[in-house]
XYZ file of C-alpha atoms in Angstrom:
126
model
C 11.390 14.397 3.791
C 10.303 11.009 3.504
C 12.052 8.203 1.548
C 9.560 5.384 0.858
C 11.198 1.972 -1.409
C 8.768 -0.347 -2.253
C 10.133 -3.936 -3.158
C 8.773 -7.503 -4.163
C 6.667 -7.317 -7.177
C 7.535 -9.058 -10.103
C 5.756 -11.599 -12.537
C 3.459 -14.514 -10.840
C 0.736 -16.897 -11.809
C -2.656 -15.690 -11.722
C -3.701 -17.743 -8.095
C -0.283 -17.319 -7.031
C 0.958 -14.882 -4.162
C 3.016 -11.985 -3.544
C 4.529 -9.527 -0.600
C 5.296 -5.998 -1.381
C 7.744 -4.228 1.086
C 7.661 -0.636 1.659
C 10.499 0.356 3.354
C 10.712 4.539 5.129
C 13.821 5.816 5.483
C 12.870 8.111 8.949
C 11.746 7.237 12.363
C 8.891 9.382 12.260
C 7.471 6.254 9.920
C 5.535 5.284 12.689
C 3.438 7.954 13.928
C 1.567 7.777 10.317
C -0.936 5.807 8.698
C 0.527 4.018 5.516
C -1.610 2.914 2.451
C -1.268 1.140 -1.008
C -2.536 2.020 -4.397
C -2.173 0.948 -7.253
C -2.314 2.079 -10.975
C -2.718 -0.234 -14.240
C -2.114 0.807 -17.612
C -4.278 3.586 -18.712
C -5.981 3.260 -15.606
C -6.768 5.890 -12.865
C -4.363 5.386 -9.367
C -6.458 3.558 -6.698
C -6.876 2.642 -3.481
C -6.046 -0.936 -2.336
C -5.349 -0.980 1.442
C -4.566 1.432 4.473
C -3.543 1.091 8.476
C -2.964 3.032 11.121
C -0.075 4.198 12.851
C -0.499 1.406 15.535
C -1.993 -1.447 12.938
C -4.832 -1.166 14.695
C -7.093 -0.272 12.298
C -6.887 -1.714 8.760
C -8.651 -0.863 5.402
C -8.999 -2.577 1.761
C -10.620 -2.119 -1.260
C -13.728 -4.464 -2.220
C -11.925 -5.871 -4.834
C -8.968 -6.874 -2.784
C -10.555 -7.771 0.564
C -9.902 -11.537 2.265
C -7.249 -11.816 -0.271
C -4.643 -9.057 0.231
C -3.206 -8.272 4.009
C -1.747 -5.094 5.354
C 0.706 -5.186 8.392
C 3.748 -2.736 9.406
C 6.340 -3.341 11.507
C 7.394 -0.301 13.331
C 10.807 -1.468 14.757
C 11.908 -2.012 11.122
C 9.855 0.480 9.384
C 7.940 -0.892 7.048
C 4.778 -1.657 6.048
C 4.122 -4.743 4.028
C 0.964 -6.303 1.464
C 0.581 -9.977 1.298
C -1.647 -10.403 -1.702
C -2.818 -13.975 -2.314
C -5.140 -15.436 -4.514
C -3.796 -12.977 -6.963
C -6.452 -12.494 -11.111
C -4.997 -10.875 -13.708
C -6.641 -7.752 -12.958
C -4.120 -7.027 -10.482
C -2.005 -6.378 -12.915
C -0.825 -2.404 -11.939
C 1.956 -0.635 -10.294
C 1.809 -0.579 -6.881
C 2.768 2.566 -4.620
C 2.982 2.755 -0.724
C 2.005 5.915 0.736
C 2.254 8.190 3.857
C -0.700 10.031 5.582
C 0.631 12.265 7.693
C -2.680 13.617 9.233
C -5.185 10.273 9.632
C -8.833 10.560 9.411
C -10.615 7.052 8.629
C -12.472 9.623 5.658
C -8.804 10.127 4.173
C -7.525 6.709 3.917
C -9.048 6.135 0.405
C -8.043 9.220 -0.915
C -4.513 9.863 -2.621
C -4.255 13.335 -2.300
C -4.483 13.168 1.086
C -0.789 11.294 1.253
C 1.808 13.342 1.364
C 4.741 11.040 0.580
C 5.005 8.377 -1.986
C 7.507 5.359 -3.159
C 8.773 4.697 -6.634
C 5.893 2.283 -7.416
C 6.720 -1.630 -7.945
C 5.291 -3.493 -10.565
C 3.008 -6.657 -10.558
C 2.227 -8.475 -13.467
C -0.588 -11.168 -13.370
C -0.033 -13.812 -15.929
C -2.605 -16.685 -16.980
C-alpha cells in the first residue's frame, strides 16, 4: 500500500504561483507514472497533469498547459506541480495519483490510478 501526502496549497492571488508536493511513502514510487487532478466545488474530478516513471514523458490539461509544470524527483520521492499564472478557476482540491500500469491512453483517466493522496486545497482569490 501506497501512502501519497500532498502539501503546498493554500490561498494566493489570482496571477500568483504555487508548488504542490506529493510526497510516497514506498520505494516502489518510482517505477510508476504519477498524475494530478483536481476537483472544485460541485465539480466533476479532473485531469490536470501526468509523467512517467522516468519524467520523460509529461502530460497537461488544455486549460493548464505553459502555465503549470510537472517534475518528480525519484531520490526523494516525490512528484511536484509548479502552477504559475494561476485564474480563479483553479480554484479546486488537488489530488496526486499513482498509475501503476502506464499507457499514454490512461494518463487522463482517474480510474485508472490506483492510489491517491488526501487532496490539498487551492483557493484563487481576485
Amino acid at each position: 500500500q501506497v501512502q501519497l501526502v500532498e502539501s503546498g496549497g493554500g490561498l494566493v492571488q489570482a496571477g500568483g504561483s504555487l508548488r504542490l508536493s506529493c510526497a510516497a511513502s514506498e520505494r516502489t514510487f518510482i517505477s510508476f507514472a504519477m498524475g494530478w487532478f483536481r476537483q472544485a466545488p460541485g465539480k466533476e474530478r479532473e485531469f490536470v497533469a501526468a509523467i512517467t516513471w522516468s519524467g520523460g514523458n509529461t502530460y497537461y490539461a488544455d486549460s493548464v498547459k505553459g502555465r503549470f509544470t510537472i517534475s518528480r524527483d525519484n531520490a526523494k520521492n516525490t512528484v511536484y506541480l509548479q502552477m504559475n499564472s494561476l485564474k480563479l478557476e483553479d480554484t479546486a482540491v488537488y489530488y496526486c495519483a499513482a498509475l501503476l500500469r502506464y499507457s499514454s491512453d490512461y494518463v487522463r483517466d482517474s480510474q485508472k490510478y490506483k492510489y491517491w493522496g488526501q487532496g490539498t486545497q487551492v483557493t484563487v482569490s481576485s
